């Protein structure tokens, strides 16, 4: 049990996908104008990650033992189909969210966090339950990072910021500071 | 006839040059962020990543451009991804066989070239609409720009973070390295400040012209 909690906390905070592994930076810099949108994109991310974790476990157990060179191709096809499915679901359930997420919804396919999750959880040799917990932690971590940055960016809108700093440069510097704060979690649980 | 030939050449040159500076994938378009921050803690890693991406982008562009009339519109993205994934698998296994050290240093980020938005973006916006010759020029230009950007970040991070360049010590034993530069926050800071510098350059140029 404690092993599972450690996997979760590690993926959520210590090895946060966005802030310490640099995975999923495009939506991190692109869709973080508003907290609400960022949070919902985070949820969509978690959902796709869960499906990917299930699928990558199945592929890894039954297919890739026979053909390891198909690893990347099979993972990416599974992810692309999962994203297609989520896209259809969101379009049906909440057209306004669909509009707010725009291009970044189909771009989850090329979000490195998702493929990274599949690659890391298979290379770490996680079993089925561990894989699911890892996906939840990683997805939660991505959501946390998205919401944090969106919160700070909402605040910066009312500030008087010199024109040359505005935009991506400012976001990156804020992200650097948040990432520095997350380094503090490295000492958690005696720094394993 | 001569004139069209000349026009062709100049257009090709334009496609080549635009990627390096005016439409630099990292500094201007802000694409391919993940590898440009994750593996740029030393200049050697940055260069290796740039070259691996160059290989994948070049060959994917050639293949997509050749197949641009064959691939149905509805499944184009999936087709591009499969083509890209194939070339990434090739480079992944090649590096593992011939350069195990580099392969180990770059780790999962070689496999993650598949999801580099720069590569898919070039297939969608250029290679699928242009002939092979222009697509090659575009791919080479973009790759050069990408490698250049990665090298810039890698050099700054290695010089400040470990006091060396391409593994050679620069400042002697009394230099206290800025450890933070080779850690994740350093990546964000260096790219942030480089973008700031380029913004400043652009603003200044506007002012004087």
GROMACS .gro file of C-alpha atoms in nm, chain A residues 18-26 69 71-73 76-77 109-110 112 115-116 119-120 163-165 168-169 172-173 175-177 179-180 183, chain B residues 30 33-34 37-38 81-82 85-86 88-89 92-93 108-109 111-112 114-115 117 120 180 183-185 188-189 191-193 195-196 199-200 203:
model
   70
   18UNK     CA    1   0.536   1.933  -1.642
   19UNK     CA    2   0.763   2.108  -1.397
   20UNK     CA    3   1.049   1.866  -1.355
   21UNK     CA    4   1.032   1.637  -1.659
   22UNK     CA    5   0.925   1.909  -1.909
   23UNK     CA    6   0.648   1.696  -2.054
   24UNK     CA    7   0.334   1.858  -2.189
   25UNK     CA    8   0.468   2.209  -2.217
   26UNK     CA    9   0.265   2.316  -2.522
   69UNK     CA   10   1.003  -0.255  -3.232
   71UNK     CA   11   0.634  -0.008  -2.917
   72UNK     CA   12   0.622   0.353  -3.034
   73UNK     CA   13   0.388   0.298  -3.326
   76UNK     CA   14   0.085   0.642  -3.052
   77UNK     CA   15  -0.204   0.481  -3.239
  109UNK     CA   16  -0.227   1.340  -2.919
  110UNK     CA   17   0.107   1.508  -2.957
  112UNK     CA   18   0.448   1.436  -2.475
  115UNK     CA   19   0.333   0.915  -2.459
  116UNK     CA   20   0.583   0.980  -2.181
  119UNK     CA   21   0.692   0.483  -2.199
  120UNK     CA   22   0.785   0.548  -1.836
  163UNK     CA   23   0.580   4.498  -2.332
  164UNK     CA   24   0.892   4.300  -2.413
  165UNK     CA   25   0.847   4.065  -2.119
  168UNK     CA   26   0.598   3.337  -2.354
  169UNK     CA   27   0.908   3.486  -2.192
  172UNK     CA   28   0.860   3.065  -1.884
  173UNK     CA   29   1.013   3.269  -1.606
  175UNK     CA   30   0.721   2.845  -1.470
  176UNK     CA   31   1.086   2.845  -1.365
  177UNK     CA   32   0.998   2.991  -1.027
  179UNK     CA   33   0.945   2.463  -1.080
  180UNK     CA   34   1.199   2.582  -0.826
  183UNK     CA   35   1.214   2.114  -0.617
  222UNK     CA   36   0.762   2.824  -2.952
  225UNK     CA   37   0.944   2.290  -2.607
  226UNK     CA   38   0.978   1.957  -2.430
  229UNK     CA   39   1.424   2.214  -2.222
  230UNK     CA   40   1.458   1.855  -2.111
  273UNK     CA   41   0.217   1.017  -3.691
  274UNK     CA   42   0.276   0.659  -3.808
  277UNK     CA   43   0.697   0.702  -3.539
  278UNK     CA   44   0.861   0.469  -3.791
  280UNK     CA   45   1.189   0.763  -3.469
  281UNK     CA   46   1.202   0.386  -3.411
  284UNK     CA   47   1.613   0.500  -3.156
  285UNK     CA   48   1.752   0.159  -3.247
  300UNK     CA   49   1.302   0.842  -2.323
  301UNK     CA   50   1.336   1.173  -2.501
  303UNK     CA   51   1.122   0.812  -2.829
  304UNK     CA   52   0.942   1.135  -2.747
  306UNK     CA   53   0.739   1.133  -3.210
  307UNK     CA   54   0.531   1.388  -3.025
  309UNK     CA   55   0.488   1.934  -3.234
  312UNK     CA   56   0.392   1.710  -3.708
  372UNK     CA   57   2.021   2.536  -1.067
  375UNK     CA   58   1.824   2.139  -1.295
  376UNK     CA   59   1.472   2.181  -1.440
  377UNK     CA   60   1.413   2.545  -1.328
  380UNK     CA   61   1.277   2.747  -1.794
  381UNK     CA   62   1.488   3.047  -1.691
  383UNK     CA   63   1.474   2.987  -2.244
  384UNK     CA   64   1.270   3.263  -2.079
  385UNK     CA   65   1.563   3.503  -2.082
  387UNK     CA   66   1.313   3.485  -2.557
  388UNK     CA   67   1.329   3.810  -2.367
  391UNK     CA   68   1.197   4.027  -2.806
  392UNK     CA   69   1.424   4.313  -2.710
  395UNK     CA   70   1.168   4.586  -3.059
   0.00000   0.00000   0.00000
